[in-house]
Coordinates of C-alpha atoms and ligand atoms in Angstrom, one line a residue:
M1 CA 26.7 -26.6 3.9
D2 CA 28.4 -28.7 1.2
M3 CA 31.9 -29.4 2.4
A4 CA 33.0 -30.8 -1.0
V5 CA 32.4 -27.3 -2.4
S6 CA 33.9 -25.5 0.6
T7 CA 37.2 -27.4 0.5
R8 CA 37.6 -27.0 -3.3
P9 CA 37.9 -23.2 -3.7
L10 CA 36.0 -21.5 -6.5
D11 CA 38.5 -19.6 -8.4
H12 CA 36.9 -17.0 -10.7
V13 CA 39.6 -14.4 -10.5
A14 CA 40.2 -14.8 -14.3
D15 CA 36.7 -13.3 -14.8
F16 CA 37.8 -10.0 -13.2
P17 CA 40.0 -7.7 -15.3
A18 CA 40.4 -5.2 -12.4
I19 CA 42.2 -7.8 -10.3
P20 CA 45.8 -8.1 -11.4
E21 CA 48.0 -11.1 -10.6
G22 CA 49.3 -10.8 -7.1
W23 CA 46.8 -8.3 -5.8
S24 CA 44.6 -9.6 -2.9
Y25 CA 41.3 -7.8 -3.0
L26 CA 39.7 -8.3 0.4
D27 CA 37.1 -5.5 0.4
T28 CA 34.1 -7.0 -1.3
A29 CA 31.9 -6.0 1.6
A30 CA 32.5 -2.4 0.6
T31 CA 32.1 -3.1 -3.1
A32 CA 32.6 -6.1 -5.3
Q33 CA 34.8 -6.2 -8.4
K34 CA 33.0 -6.6 -11.7
P35 CA 33.2 -9.7 -13.8
R36 CA 33.6 -9.5 -17.6
P37 CA 30.0 -10.3 -18.5
V38 CA 28.8 -7.3 -16.4
I39 CA 31.4 -5.0 -17.9
E40 CA 30.5 -6.2 -21.4
T41 CA 26.7 -5.7 -20.7
I42 CA 27.4 -2.2 -19.6
A43 CA 29.5 -1.4 -22.6
R44 CA 26.9 -2.9 -25.0
G45 CA 24.1 -1.0 -23.1
Y46 CA 25.8 2.3 -23.9
S47 CA 26.8 1.4 -27.4
E48 CA 24.8 -0.9 -29.6
T49 CA 21.5 -0.9 -27.7
Y50 CA 21.4 2.5 -25.8
A51 CA 18.1 4.3 -25.6
T52 CA 15.8 5.6 -22.9
V53 CA 12.9 3.5 -21.6
H54 CA 9.1 3.7 -21.2
R55 CA 8.7 6.9 -23.3
G56 CA 10.2 6.2 -26.8
V57 CA 7.9 5.3 -29.7
Y58 CA 10.8 4.1 -31.7
Q59 CA 12.0 0.5 -31.9
R60 CA 15.3 1.0 -30.0
S61 CA 13.5 2.4 -27.0
S62 CA 10.8 -0.3 -27.1
E63 CA 13.5 -2.9 -27.1
M64 CA 15.3 -1.2 -24.3
T65 CA 12.1 -1.0 -22.3
L66 CA 11.5 -4.7 -22.8
A67 CA 15.1 -5.5 -21.6
F68 CA 14.7 -3.2 -18.7
E69 CA 11.4 -4.7 -17.5
A70 CA 12.8 -8.2 -18.1
A71 CA 15.6 -7.4 -15.7
R72 CA 13.0 -6.4 -13.1
G73 CA 11.5 -9.8 -13.5
R74 CA 14.9 -11.4 -13.1
V75 CA 15.5 -9.5 -9.9
A76 CA 12.1 -10.6 -8.6
R77 CA 12.9 -14.3 -9.3
F78 CA 16.4 -13.9 -7.7
I79 CA 14.9 -13.0 -4.3
G80 CA 11.6 -14.9 -4.5
A81 CA 9.3 -12.0 -5.0
R82 CA 5.8 -12.8 -6.1
A83 CA 5.8 -10.3 -9.0
A84 CA 8.1 -8.0 -10.9
D85 CA 5.9 -5.0 -9.7
E86 CA 7.2 -5.6 -6.2
I87 CA 10.7 -4.5 -7.3
V88 CA 11.5 -0.8 -7.1
F89 CA 14.8 0.3 -8.7
T90 CA 16.7 2.8 -6.5
R91 CA 20.3 4.2 -6.5
G92 CA 21.2 1.7 -3.8
A93 CA 20.3 0.2 -0.4
T94 CA 20.7 3.6 1.2
E95 CA 18.1 5.2 -1.1
S96 CA 15.8 2.1 -0.6
I97 CA 15.8 2.5 3.1
N98 CA 15.3 6.3 2.8
L99 CA 12.4 5.6 0.5
V100 CA 10.7 3.3 3.0
A101 CA 11.4 5.6 6.0
R102 CA 10.2 8.7 4.2
S103 CA 7.2 7.2 2.3
W104 CA 5.9 4.4 4.6
G105 CA 7.2 6.1 7.8
G106 CA 5.8 9.5 6.8
A107 CA 2.4 8.0 6.2
N108 CA 2.3 5.6 9.1
L109 CA 4.3 6.8 12.1
R110 CA 2.6 8.9 14.8
P111 CA 4.1 10.5 17.9
G112 CA 5.0 7.9 20.4
D113 CA 5.2 5.1 17.8
R114 CA 8.4 3.1 18.0
I115 CA 11.0 1.9 15.5
L116 CA 13.3 -1.0 16.5
L117 CA 16.8 -1.2 15.1
S118 CA 19.9 -3.0 16.4
T119 CA 23.4 -2.0 17.7
L120 CA 25.1 -3.5 14.6
E121 CA 23.2 -1.5 11.9
H122 CA 25.0 0.3 9.1
H123 CA 24.4 4.1 9.3
S124 CA 22.2 3.6 6.3
N125 CA 19.8 1.7 8.5
I126 CA 20.0 4.2 11.3
V127 CA 20.0 7.8 10.0
P128 CA 16.9 7.5 7.7
W129 CA 15.0 6.3 10.7
Q130 CA 16.3 9.1 12.9
L131 CA 15.3 11.7 10.3
I132 CA 11.7 10.3 10.0
A133 CA 11.5 9.9 13.8
E134 CA 12.3 13.6 14.2
L135 CA 9.6 14.5 11.7
T136 CA 6.9 12.2 13.1
G137 CA 7.6 12.1 16.8
A138 CA 8.4 8.4 16.7
V139 CA 11.0 6.9 19.0
I140 CA 13.9 4.6 18.2
D141 CA 14.7 1.5 20.3
V142 CA 17.9 -0.5 19.9
A143 CA 18.1 -4.3 20.2
P144 CA 21.4 -5.3 21.8
L145 CA 23.8 -8.0 20.6
T146 CA 24.8 -11.4 22.0
G147 CA 28.3 -12.0 23.3
D148 CA 29.4 -13.3 19.9
G149 CA 28.0 -10.4 17.9
R150 CA 24.5 -11.5 16.7
I151 CA 21.4 -9.5 17.1
D152 CA 19.9 -10.7 20.4
L153 CA 16.4 -11.9 19.4
D154 CA 15.5 -12.8 22.9
A155 CA 16.2 -9.3 24.0
M156 CA 14.4 -8.0 21.0
A157 CA 11.3 -10.0 22.0
A158 CA 11.4 -8.4 25.4
I159 CA 11.7 -4.9 23.9
L160 CA 8.9 -5.2 21.4
T161 CA 5.5 -3.6 22.3
G162 CA 2.3 -2.9 20.6
R163 CA 3.7 0.6 19.8
H164 CA 6.4 -0.8 17.5
R165 CA 5.4 -0.2 13.9
I166 CA 8.6 -1.3 12.2
V167 CA 11.7 -3.4 12.9
A168 CA 14.7 -2.8 10.6
L169 CA 17.7 -5.1 10.8
A170 CA 20.7 -6.2 8.8
H171 CA 20.3 -9.7 7.4
V172 CA 24.1 -10.0 7.6
S173 CA 26.3 -7.5 9.5
N174 CA 28.8 -5.6 7.3
V175 CA 31.3 -5.6 10.2
L176 CA 30.9 -8.9 12.0
G177 CA 29.4 -11.1 9.2
S178 CA 26.9 -12.4 11.7
V179 CA 23.7 -13.8 10.1
L180 CA 20.3 -12.9 11.4
D181 CA 17.7 -15.6 12.1
A182 CA 15.4 -13.6 9.8
R183 CA 12.4 -15.9 10.1
R184 CA 12.4 -15.6 13.8
A185 CA 12.9 -11.8 13.6
A186 CA 9.8 -11.7 11.2
E187 CA 7.7 -13.8 13.6
L188 CA 8.7 -11.6 16.5
A189 CA 8.0 -8.3 14.6
H190 CA 4.7 -9.6 13.3
S191 CA 3.5 -10.9 16.6
A192 CA 3.9 -7.3 18.0
G193 CA 2.1 -6.0 14.9
A194 CA 5.2 -4.4 13.4
L195 CA 6.7 -4.8 9.9
L196 CA 10.2 -6.1 9.2
L197 CA 12.6 -4.5 6.9
L198 CA 15.8 -6.5 6.1
D199 CA 18.9 -4.8 4.9
G200 CA 20.2 -7.5 2.6
C201 CA 23.4 -5.7 1.3
Q202 CA 25.7 -8.3 2.7
A203 CA 23.4 -11.3 2.4
V204 CA 22.4 -11.3 -1.3
P205 CA 26.0 -11.8 -2.6
R206 CA 26.6 -14.8 -0.3
M207 CA 23.4 -16.7 0.5
P208 CA 20.1 -17.6 -1.3
V209 CA 17.4 -15.1 -0.4
D210 CA 13.7 -15.9 -0.6
V211 CA 11.7 -13.0 0.7
A212 CA 8.5 -15.1 0.9
A213 CA 10.3 -17.8 3.0
L214 CA 11.9 -15.2 5.2
G215 CA 8.5 -13.6 5.9
C216 CA 9.8 -10.1 5.8
D217 CA 7.9 -7.0 4.5
F218 CA 10.6 -5.0 2.9
Y219 CA 14.0 -6.1 1.6
V220 CA 16.8 -3.9 0.3
F221 CA 20.2 -4.3 -1.4
S222 CA 22.7 -2.6 -3.6
G223 CA 23.9 -3.8 -7.0
H224 CA 27.5 -2.9 -6.6
K225 CA 28.1 -5.4 -3.7
L226 CA 26.6 -8.1 -5.9
Y227 CA 29.2 -7.8 -8.7
G228 CA 27.0 -5.3 -10.5
P229 CA 27.3 -1.6 -11.2
T230 CA 27.2 1.3 -8.7
G231 CA 24.2 3.6 -8.7
I232 CA 21.6 0.8 -8.9
G233 CA 19.8 -0.8 -5.9
V234 CA 16.6 -2.6 -5.1
L235 CA 13.7 -2.2 -2.8
W236 CA 11.4 -5.1 -2.6
G237 CA 8.1 -4.5 -0.8
R238 CA 5.0 -6.6 -0.4
S239 CA 2.6 -5.3 -3.1
E240 CA -0.2 -4.3 -0.7
L241 CA 2.3 -2.2 1.3
L242 CA 3.8 -0.5 -1.8
E243 CA 0.3 0.2 -3.2
A244 CA -0.7 2.0 0.0
M245 CA 2.5 4.1 0.1
P246 CA 2.6 7.7 -1.1
P247 CA 5.3 8.9 -3.5
W248 CA 8.4 10.3 -2.0
Q249 CA 10.0 12.0 -5.0
G250 CA 8.0 13.8 -7.7
G251 CA 8.8 14.1 -11.4
G252 CA 8.5 12.3 -14.7
A253 CA 7.6 8.7 -15.0
M254 CA 5.9 8.5 -11.6
I255 CA 2.6 10.1 -12.5
D256 CA -0.7 9.1 -13.9
M257 CA -1.9 12.6 -14.9
V258 CA -0.5 16.0 -14.1
S259 CA -2.5 19.3 -13.9
F260 CA -2.2 22.4 -11.8
E261 CA -5.6 21.4 -10.3
G262 CA -4.1 18.1 -9.0
T263 CA -1.8 15.3 -10.0
T264 CA -2.4 11.6 -9.7
Y265 CA 0.3 9.0 -9.4
A266 CA 1.2 5.8 -11.2
P267 CA 0.9 2.5 -9.4
P268 CA 4.1 0.9 -8.0
P269 CA 6.8 0.4 -8.9
A270 CA 6.7 3.5 -11.3
R271 CA 5.3 5.6 -8.4
F272 CA 8.7 5.4 -6.7
E273 CA 10.9 5.7 -9.7
A274 CA 10.7 9.5 -10.6
G275 CA 12.9 10.6 -13.4
T276 CA 14.9 8.8 -16.1
P277 CA 16.1 5.6 -14.4
H278 CA 19.6 4.1 -14.5
V279 CA 18.8 2.1 -17.6
V280 CA 22.2 0.5 -18.2
G281 CA 22.7 0.0 -14.4
V282 CA 19.6 -2.2 -14.4
L283 CA 21.0 -4.3 -17.3
G284 CA 24.3 -4.5 -15.5
L285 CA 22.5 -5.7 -12.3
E286 CA 20.7 -8.4 -14.3
A287 CA 24.0 -9.5 -15.8
A288 CA 25.5 -9.6 -12.3
I289 CA 22.6 -11.8 -11.1
A290 CA 23.1 -14.1 -14.1
Y291 CA 26.8 -14.3 -13.2
V292 CA 26.1 -15.1 -9.5
E293 CA 23.4 -17.7 -10.4
G294 CA 25.8 -19.3 -12.9
I295 CA 28.2 -20.1 -10.1
G296 CA 25.4 -20.7 -7.6
V297 CA 24.8 -18.5 -4.5
E298 CA 25.0 -21.5 -2.3
A299 CA 28.4 -22.5 -3.7
I300 CA 29.6 -18.9 -3.2
G301 CA 28.4 -18.9 0.4
A302 CA 30.1 -22.2 1.1
H303 CA 33.3 -21.0 -0.6
E304 CA 33.4 -17.8 1.5
A305 CA 32.5 -19.7 4.7
A306 CA 35.6 -21.9 4.1
L307 CA 37.7 -18.8 3.6
V308 CA 36.3 -17.3 6.8
R309 CA 37.1 -20.4 8.8
E310 CA 40.7 -20.5 7.4
T311 CA 41.2 -16.8 8.0
R312 CA 39.9 -17.0 11.6
E313 CA 42.1 -20.0 12.3
A314 CA 45.2 -18.3 10.8
L315 CA 44.6 -15.0 12.6
S316 CA 43.9 -16.6 15.9
S317 CA 47.3 -18.4 15.7
L318 CA 49.0 -14.9 15.5
N319 CA 49.7 -13.3 18.9
S320 CA 47.8 -10.2 19.9
V321 CA 45.0 -10.5 17.2
R322 CA 41.5 -9.9 18.5
L323 CA 38.8 -11.4 16.3
F324 CA 35.3 -9.9 16.2
G325 CA 32.0 -11.6 15.4
P326 CA 30.9 -15.3 15.4
D327 CA 33.0 -18.2 14.0
D328 CA 30.4 -18.9 11.4
S329 CA 30.2 -15.3 10.1
A330 CA 29.4 -14.9 6.4
G331 CA 32.2 -13.8 4.2
I332 CA 33.5 -11.1 6.6
V333 CA 36.2 -11.1 9.2
S334 CA 36.8 -8.0 11.4
F335 CA 39.9 -8.0 13.6
A336 CA 42.3 -5.8 15.6
L337 CA 46.0 -6.1 16.3
E338 CA 47.0 -5.0 19.8
G339 CA 48.9 -1.7 19.7
V340 CA 48.4 -1.0 16.0
H341 CA 45.7 1.3 14.6
P342 CA 43.6 -0.4 11.9
H343 CA 44.5 2.4 9.5
D344 CA 48.2 1.5 9.9
I345 CA 47.4 -2.2 9.3
G346 CA 45.5 -1.2 6.1
T347 CA 48.3 1.0 4.9
I348 CA 51.1 -1.5 5.5
L349 CA 49.0 -4.4 4.0
D350 CA 48.5 -2.2 1.0
E351 CA 52.3 -2.1 0.5
S352 CA 52.1 -5.9 0.4
R353 CA 49.3 -5.7 -2.2
V354 CA 46.6 -6.7 0.1
A355 CA 43.5 -4.5 0.1
I356 CA 41.4 -4.5 3.3
R357 CA 39.1 -2.0 4.8
A358 CA 40.0 -0.1 8.0
G359 CA 37.7 2.2 9.8
H360 CA 34.3 2.3 11.5
H361 CA 32.6 0.7 8.5
C362 CA 29.7 3.2 8.8
A363 CA 28.7 1.5 12.0
Q364 CA 29.8 3.8 14.8
P365 CA 27.3 2.6 17.4
L366 CA 28.8 -0.9 16.9
M367 CA 32.3 0.4 17.3
A368 CA 31.2 2.0 20.6
H369 CA 29.8 -1.3 21.7
L370 CA 33.0 -3.1 20.8
G371 CA 35.0 -0.4 22.6
V372 CA 37.1 0.5 19.5
D373 CA 37.1 3.4 17.1
A374 CA 37.8 1.2 14.1
T375 CA 38.5 -2.3 13.1
A376 CA 40.4 -3.9 10.2
R377 CA 38.1 -6.0 8.0
A378 CA 38.8 -8.6 5.4
S379 CA 35.9 -9.6 3.2
F380 CA 35.6 -12.2 0.5
G381 CA 34.2 -12.7 -3.0
V382 CA 34.2 -15.3 -5.7
Y383 CA 37.7 -14.2 -6.8
N384 CA 39.4 -15.0 -3.5
G385 CA 41.3 -18.1 -2.6
P386 CA 43.7 -19.5 0.0
R387 CA 46.5 -17.4 -1.6
D388 CA 44.8 -14.3 -0.4
I389 CA 44.7 -15.5 3.2
E390 CA 48.4 -16.4 2.9
A391 CA 49.1 -12.9 1.7
L392 CA 47.0 -11.4 4.5
V393 CA 48.8 -13.4 7.1
R394 CA 52.3 -12.6 5.6
G395 CA 51.3 -8.9 5.6
L396 CA 50.1 -9.0 9.2
E397 CA 53.4 -10.6 10.2
R398 CA 55.2 -7.7 8.6
V399 CA 52.9 -5.2 10.4
R400 CA 53.9 -6.9 13.7
R401 CA 57.6 -6.7 12.8
I402 CA 57.3 -3.0 11.9
F403 CA 55.5 -2.3 15.2
G404 CA 57.9 -4.4 17.2
Ligands
PLP501 C1 24.8 -3.7 5.7 C2 24.9 -2.5 4.8 N1 23.8 -1.7 4.7 C3 23.8 -0.7 3.9 C4 24.8 -0.3 3.1 C5 24.8 0.9 2.2 O1 24.9 0.5 0.9 P1 25.0 1.6 -0.3 O2 26.1 2.5 0.2 O3 25.4 0.8 -1.5 O4 23.7 2.3 -0.4 C6 26.0 -1.1 3.2 C7 27.2 -0.7 2.5 O5 28.3 -0.8 3.0 C8 26.0 -2.2 4.0 O6 27.1 -3.0 4.1

């Protein structure tokens, strides 16, 4: 990690019209604020250049189709995919995981087959597997965590058997910020004959991702956590896997030929993109990737790592703060204040114009493991700086005064 970068904060707050002076937005893990180039791209997409894609014979639609498919290529390059056709646009990471569970899982899971998840997964990477396990008779196993809140890969190695068909893990935990050793996870999954799906929601905004180097089989993320619009997400899958997968939703755009005698389907990615896509969302996602690449994902990661270090140091100097997750967590710090419910922390911080998340973070099994029903969570983005940590600490001191 480049210390020169990490000690000289990036300060891109001026690019974000939704962040007024004096407001500390510390909830990027839930959703990132949008920089001006993304907002302008969306506005232009709905004004000067708007048209549908793939179907129009007129010039506007052909141009929009070219832009839409160029964006797919940009997403592919951003995560090191071999080809644009390996990128499926979805509504978000949740839909991407449901797609894989329903399509790949429905076609490949048999009674007694096993799916391996971990204790720290987001509900989006648990419930779709529970639904398909119920339909197919597959069984879910859960890899435990190490003491500092990482997925325990040694324990995972001991759990894996020849009956495991897929392992699905968060690349970065949305609660603890812990980073998975994804290459090792891929080696372990593959040596048991299983595939690896990585939930990259919290990884793509803060670290370079190269799916080929990671060795995974599926990778998913959401546009809105990457400074892009809501309603657009990505599923990357190795082309031979996508080609063998059946459709999961039917409709326009995903077919080859339709008749009442029988319908044939388009090749991927169109096979998995039924209906009119989120055309402008795709353009917004491309603008978000351009924005992030303009700053440099590594620089963003280093910047957030420095903020995490400072936050953990500052919070551990306050009495009665419990910090969760490892010291080198990526961009996310979860904590608790003895005797104060996280919702009260969040509400009182809000009065001091500090926005954090309080709750179970869609990770109830992890909350049960931590022995709490909720945590307070501060998470960072390119617009945060030391002033936000100072505001957080001042706000927490006020919380403690109020609660005596
Ligand atoms: C790790 C992780 N996985 C999945 C999701 C679900 O993302 P979305 O709601 O955008 O589909 C989130 C969102 O909080 C997340 O942090």
